[in-house]
mmCIF file of C-alpha atoms in Angstrom:
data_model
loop_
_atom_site.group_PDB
_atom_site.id
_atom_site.type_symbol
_atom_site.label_atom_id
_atom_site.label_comp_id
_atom_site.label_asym_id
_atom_site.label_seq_id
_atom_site.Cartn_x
_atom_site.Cartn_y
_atom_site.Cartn_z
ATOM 1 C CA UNK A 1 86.961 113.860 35.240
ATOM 2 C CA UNK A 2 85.400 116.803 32.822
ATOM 3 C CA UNK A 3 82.197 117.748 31.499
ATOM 4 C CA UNK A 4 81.262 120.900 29.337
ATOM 5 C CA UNK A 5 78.963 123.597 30.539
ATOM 6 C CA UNK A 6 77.449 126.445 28.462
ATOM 7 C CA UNK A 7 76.522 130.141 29.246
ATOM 8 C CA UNK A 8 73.145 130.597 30.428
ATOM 9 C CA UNK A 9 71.482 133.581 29.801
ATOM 10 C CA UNK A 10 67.909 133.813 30.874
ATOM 11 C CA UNK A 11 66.777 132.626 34.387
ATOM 12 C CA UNK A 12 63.358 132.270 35.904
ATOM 13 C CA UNK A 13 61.010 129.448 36.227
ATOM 14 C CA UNK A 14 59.980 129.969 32.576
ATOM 15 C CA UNK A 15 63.477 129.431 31.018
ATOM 16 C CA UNK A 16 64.610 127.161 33.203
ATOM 17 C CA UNK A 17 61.597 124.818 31.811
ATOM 18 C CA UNK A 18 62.336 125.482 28.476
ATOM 19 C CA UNK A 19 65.903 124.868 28.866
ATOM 20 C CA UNK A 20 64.537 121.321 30.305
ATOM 21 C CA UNK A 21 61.917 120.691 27.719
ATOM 22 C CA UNK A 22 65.094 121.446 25.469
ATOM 23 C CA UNK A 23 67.423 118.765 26.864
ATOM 24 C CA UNK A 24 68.874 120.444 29.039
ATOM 25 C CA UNK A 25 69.729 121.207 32.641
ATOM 26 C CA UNK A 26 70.198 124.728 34.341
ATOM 27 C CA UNK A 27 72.567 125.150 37.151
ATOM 28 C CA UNK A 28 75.502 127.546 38.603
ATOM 29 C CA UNK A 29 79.080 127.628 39.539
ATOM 30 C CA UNK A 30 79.292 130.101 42.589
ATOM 31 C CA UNK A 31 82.837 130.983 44.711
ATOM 32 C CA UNK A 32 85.679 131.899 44.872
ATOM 33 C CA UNK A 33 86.341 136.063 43.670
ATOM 34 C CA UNK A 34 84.314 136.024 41.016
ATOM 35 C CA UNK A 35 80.612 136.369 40.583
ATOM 36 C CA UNK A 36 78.156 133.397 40.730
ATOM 37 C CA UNK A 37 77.715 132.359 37.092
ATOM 38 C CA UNK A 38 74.650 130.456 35.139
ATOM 39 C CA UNK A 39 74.962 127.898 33.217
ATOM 40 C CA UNK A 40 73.695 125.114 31.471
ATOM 41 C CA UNK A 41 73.946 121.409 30.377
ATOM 42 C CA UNK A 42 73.278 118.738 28.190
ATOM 43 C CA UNK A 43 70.898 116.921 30.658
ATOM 44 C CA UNK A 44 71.743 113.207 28.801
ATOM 45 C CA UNK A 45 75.309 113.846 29.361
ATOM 46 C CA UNK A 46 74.953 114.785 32.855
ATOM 47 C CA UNK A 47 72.782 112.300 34.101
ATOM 48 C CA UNK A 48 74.818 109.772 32.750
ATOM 49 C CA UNK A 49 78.099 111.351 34.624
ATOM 50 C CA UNK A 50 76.052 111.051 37.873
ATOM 51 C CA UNK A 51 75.863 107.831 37.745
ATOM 52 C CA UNK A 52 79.480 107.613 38.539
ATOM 53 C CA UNK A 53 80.814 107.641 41.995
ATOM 54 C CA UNK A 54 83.603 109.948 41.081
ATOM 55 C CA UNK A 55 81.785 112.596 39.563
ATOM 56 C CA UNK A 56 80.007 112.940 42.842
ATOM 57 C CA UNK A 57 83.313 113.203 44.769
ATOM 58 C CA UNK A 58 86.194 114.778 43.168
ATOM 59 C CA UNK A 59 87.344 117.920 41.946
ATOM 60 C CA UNK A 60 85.783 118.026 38.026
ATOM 61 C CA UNK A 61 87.330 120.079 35.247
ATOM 62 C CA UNK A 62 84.656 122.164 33.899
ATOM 63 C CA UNK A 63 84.945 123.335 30.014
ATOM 64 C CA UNK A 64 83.226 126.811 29.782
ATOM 65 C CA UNK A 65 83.684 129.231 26.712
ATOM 66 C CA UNK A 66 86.735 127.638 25.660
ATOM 67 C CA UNK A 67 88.115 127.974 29.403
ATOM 68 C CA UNK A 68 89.053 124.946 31.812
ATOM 69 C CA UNK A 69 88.010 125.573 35.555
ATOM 70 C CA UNK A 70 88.173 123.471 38.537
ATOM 71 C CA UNK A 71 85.085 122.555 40.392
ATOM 72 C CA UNK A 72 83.056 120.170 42.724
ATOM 73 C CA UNK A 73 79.484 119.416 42.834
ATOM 74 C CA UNK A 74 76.946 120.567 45.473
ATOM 75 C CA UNK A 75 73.847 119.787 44.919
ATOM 76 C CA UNK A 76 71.454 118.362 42.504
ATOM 77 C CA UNK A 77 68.250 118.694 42.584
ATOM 78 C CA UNK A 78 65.842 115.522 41.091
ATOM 79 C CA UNK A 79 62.547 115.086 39.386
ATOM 80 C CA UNK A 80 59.902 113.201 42.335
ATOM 81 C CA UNK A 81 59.063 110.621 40.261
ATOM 82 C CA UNK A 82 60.524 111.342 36.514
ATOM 83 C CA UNK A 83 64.165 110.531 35.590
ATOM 84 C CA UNK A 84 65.018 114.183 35.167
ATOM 85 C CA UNK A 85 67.947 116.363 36.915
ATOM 86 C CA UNK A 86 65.962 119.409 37.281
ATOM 87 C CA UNK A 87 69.131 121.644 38.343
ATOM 88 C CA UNK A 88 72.588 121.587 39.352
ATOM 89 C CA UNK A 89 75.229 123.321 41.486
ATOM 90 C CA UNK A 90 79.156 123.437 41.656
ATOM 91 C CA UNK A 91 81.447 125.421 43.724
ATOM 92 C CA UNK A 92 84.618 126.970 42.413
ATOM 93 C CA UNK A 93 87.934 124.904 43.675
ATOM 94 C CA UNK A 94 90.987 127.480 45.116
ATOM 95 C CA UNK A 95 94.122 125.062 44.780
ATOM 96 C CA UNK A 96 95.417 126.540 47.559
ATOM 97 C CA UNK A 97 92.632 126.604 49.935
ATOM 98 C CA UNK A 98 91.518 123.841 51.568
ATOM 99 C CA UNK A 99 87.862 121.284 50.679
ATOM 100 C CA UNK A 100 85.758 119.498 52.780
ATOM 101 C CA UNK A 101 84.143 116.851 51.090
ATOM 102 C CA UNK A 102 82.642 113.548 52.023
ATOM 103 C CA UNK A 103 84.535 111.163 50.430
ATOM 104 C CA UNK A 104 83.002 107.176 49.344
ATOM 105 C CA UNK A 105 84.537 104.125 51.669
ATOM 106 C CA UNK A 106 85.828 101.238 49.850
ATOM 107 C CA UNK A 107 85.443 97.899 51.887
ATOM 108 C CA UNK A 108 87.629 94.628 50.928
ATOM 109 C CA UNK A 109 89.138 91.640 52.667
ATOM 110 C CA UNK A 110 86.170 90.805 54.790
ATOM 111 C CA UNK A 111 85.738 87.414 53.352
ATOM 112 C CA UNK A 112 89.369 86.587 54.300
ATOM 113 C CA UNK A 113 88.535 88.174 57.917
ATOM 114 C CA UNK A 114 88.903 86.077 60.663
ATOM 115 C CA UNK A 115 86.085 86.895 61.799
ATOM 116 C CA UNK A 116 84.028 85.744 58.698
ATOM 117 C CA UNK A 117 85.945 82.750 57.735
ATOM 118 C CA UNK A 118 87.039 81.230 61.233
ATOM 119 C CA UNK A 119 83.821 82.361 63.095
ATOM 120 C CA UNK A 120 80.991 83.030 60.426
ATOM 121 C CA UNK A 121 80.194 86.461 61.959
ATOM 122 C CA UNK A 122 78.595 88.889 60.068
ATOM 123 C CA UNK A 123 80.776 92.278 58.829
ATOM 124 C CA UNK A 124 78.231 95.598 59.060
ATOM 125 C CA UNK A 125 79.451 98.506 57.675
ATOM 126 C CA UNK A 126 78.251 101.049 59.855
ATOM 127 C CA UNK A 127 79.845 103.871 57.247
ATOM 128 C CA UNK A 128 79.903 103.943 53.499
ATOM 129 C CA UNK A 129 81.761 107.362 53.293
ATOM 130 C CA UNK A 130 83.890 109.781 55.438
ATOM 131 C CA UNK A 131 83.902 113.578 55.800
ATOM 132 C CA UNK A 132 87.619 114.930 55.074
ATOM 133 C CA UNK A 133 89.334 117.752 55.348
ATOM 134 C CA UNK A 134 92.595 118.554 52.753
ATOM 135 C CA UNK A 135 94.100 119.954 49.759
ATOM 136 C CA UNK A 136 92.147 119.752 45.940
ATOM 137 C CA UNK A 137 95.372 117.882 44.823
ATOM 138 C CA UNK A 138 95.094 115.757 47.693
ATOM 139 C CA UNK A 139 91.417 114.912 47.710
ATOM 140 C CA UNK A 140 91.125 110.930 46.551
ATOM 141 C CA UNK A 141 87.756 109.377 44.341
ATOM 142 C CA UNK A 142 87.982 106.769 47.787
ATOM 143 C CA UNK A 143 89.098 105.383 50.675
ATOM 144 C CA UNK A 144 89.733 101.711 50.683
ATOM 145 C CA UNK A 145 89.443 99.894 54.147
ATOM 146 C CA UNK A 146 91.077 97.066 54.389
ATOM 147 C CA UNK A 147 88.742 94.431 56.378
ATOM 148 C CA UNK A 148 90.664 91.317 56.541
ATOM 149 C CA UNK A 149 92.139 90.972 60.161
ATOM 150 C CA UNK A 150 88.670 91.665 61.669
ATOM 151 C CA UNK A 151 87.961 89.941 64.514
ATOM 152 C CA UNK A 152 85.090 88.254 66.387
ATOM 153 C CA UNK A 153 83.809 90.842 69.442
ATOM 154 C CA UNK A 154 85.350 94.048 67.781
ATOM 155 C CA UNK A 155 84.663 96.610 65.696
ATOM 156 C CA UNK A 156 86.517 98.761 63.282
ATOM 157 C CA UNK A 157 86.715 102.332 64.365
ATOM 158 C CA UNK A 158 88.090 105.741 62.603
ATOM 159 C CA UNK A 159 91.538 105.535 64.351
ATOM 160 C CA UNK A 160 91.928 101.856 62.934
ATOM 161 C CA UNK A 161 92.342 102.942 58.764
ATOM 162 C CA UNK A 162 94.947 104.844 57.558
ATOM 163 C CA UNK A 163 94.260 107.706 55.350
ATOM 164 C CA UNK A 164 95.610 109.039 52.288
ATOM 165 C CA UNK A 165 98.462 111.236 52.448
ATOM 166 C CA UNK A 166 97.306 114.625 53.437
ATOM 167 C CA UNK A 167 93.855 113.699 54.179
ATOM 168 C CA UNK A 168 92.359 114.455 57.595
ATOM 169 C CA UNK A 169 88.671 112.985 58.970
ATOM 170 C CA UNK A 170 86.378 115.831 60.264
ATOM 171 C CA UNK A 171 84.683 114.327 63.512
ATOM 172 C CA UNK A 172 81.753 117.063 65.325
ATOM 173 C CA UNK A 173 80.654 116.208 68.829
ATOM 174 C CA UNK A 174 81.563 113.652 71.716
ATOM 175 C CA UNK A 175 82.007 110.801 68.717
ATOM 176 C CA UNK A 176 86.183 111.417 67.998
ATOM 177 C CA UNK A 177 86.887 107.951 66.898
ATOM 178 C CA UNK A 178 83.569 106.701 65.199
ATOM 179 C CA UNK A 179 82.609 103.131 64.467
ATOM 180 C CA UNK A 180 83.140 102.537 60.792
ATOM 181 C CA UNK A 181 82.139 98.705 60.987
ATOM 182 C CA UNK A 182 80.544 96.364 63.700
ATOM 183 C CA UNK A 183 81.198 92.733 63.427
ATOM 184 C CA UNK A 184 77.801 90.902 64.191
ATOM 185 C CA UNK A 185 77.923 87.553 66.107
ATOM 186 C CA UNK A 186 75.642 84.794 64.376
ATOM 187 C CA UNK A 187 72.691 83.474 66.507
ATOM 188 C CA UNK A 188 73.497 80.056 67.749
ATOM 189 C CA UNK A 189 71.387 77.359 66.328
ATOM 190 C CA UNK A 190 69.270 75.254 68.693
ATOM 191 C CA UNK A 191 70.093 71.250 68.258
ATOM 192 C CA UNK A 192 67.209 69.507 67.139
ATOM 193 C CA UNK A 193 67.313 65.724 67.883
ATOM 194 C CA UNK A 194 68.973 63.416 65.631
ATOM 195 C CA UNK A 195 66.738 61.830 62.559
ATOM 196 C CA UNK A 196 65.166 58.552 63.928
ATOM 197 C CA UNK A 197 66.615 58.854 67.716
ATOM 198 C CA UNK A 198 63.970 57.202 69.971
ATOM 199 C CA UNK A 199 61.606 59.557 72.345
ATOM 200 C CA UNK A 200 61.776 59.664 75.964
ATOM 201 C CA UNK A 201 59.648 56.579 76.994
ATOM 202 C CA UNK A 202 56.607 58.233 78.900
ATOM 203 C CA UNK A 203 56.590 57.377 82.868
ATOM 204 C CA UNK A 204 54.721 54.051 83.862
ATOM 205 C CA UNK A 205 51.039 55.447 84.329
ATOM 206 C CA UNK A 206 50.357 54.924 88.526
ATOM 207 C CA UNK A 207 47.823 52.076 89.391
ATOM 208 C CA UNK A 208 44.812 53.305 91.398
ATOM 209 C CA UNK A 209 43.600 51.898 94.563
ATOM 210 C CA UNK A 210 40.638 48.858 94.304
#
């Protein structure tokens, strides 16, 4: 995926609301050897390439003064209340070094689970995306997770999907093999009496003594 970025001059909190009022959005490209650069974009053209998942989460080919540079994005800073990108960050990509990114989880096949169709459980993901470790050329837009022999009274974990060629998870802490997806037993229904059945004749009342 690409976008096109242009040199940015002026900074300060002046500029930068100028550039804004202007259409567009400030930001930087920082790593790598050289120097952290400014730029700027065309803030309808970027807000409408965040709205895609991959823009978010692999490497981007970044046209600046005529050159073609790999990159990924950072950070982006929103408006509070106003649908405005008020500035942007992207780091430099080294093909030969390698990213850590969080990368989007793809769930299908839980319908066909049977733990949906045979026993009407509930599928929760507990995960929508996973932090990876591997080579820019190896980095993928998502991981799909294939759902469909889940079972009733077990969960998915991290050691139970296979990854992409060359991609490793990054797991911190005493969690190595983290739930990706619980499986949610539904609450039994209580049987209500049958439409029209007869109720329990009430006990013969006792006579009192004369």
């Amino acid at each position: 995926m690409n976008f096109v970025a242009f040199e940015r001059a002026k900074q300060g909190t002046g500029a930068s609301r100028r550039l804004r009022n202007s259409g567009k959005t400030p930001g930087i490209v920082y790593g790598g050897s050289a120097e952290p650069q400014l730029i700027e974009l065309d803030h309808n053209a970027l807000w409408h390439a965040l709205k895609k998942e991959a823009f978010h989460s692999s490497v981007l080919d970044m046209e600046l003064a005529g050159q073609t540079s790999k990159v990924l994005l950072r950070d982006v800073q929103y408006h509070p209340f106003k649908q405005l990108v008020l500035h942007i960050d992207f780091q430099r990509v080294d093909e030969k070094t390698k990213l850590h990114m969080k990368v989007p989880l793809h769930f299908s096949g839980a319908e066909e689970s049977p733990a949906v169709k045979i026993d009407k459980c509930m599928v929760n993901p507990v995960a929508n995306e996973l932090d990876v470790s591997c080579m820019p050329s190896d980095l993928p837009e998502f991981i799909n997770v294939d759902l469909s022999k889940l079972e009733k009274g077990r969960s998915l974990h991290l050691k139970d999907i296979k990854l992409p060629r060359g991609v490793s998870a990054v797991v911190r802490g005493s969690q190595q093999n983290p739930v990706l997806v619980s499986v949610v037993t539904p609450v039994a229904e209580v049987e209500a009496p049958a439409e029209g059945a007869a109720a329990p004749a009430a006990a013969p009342a006792k006579k009192g003594k004369k």
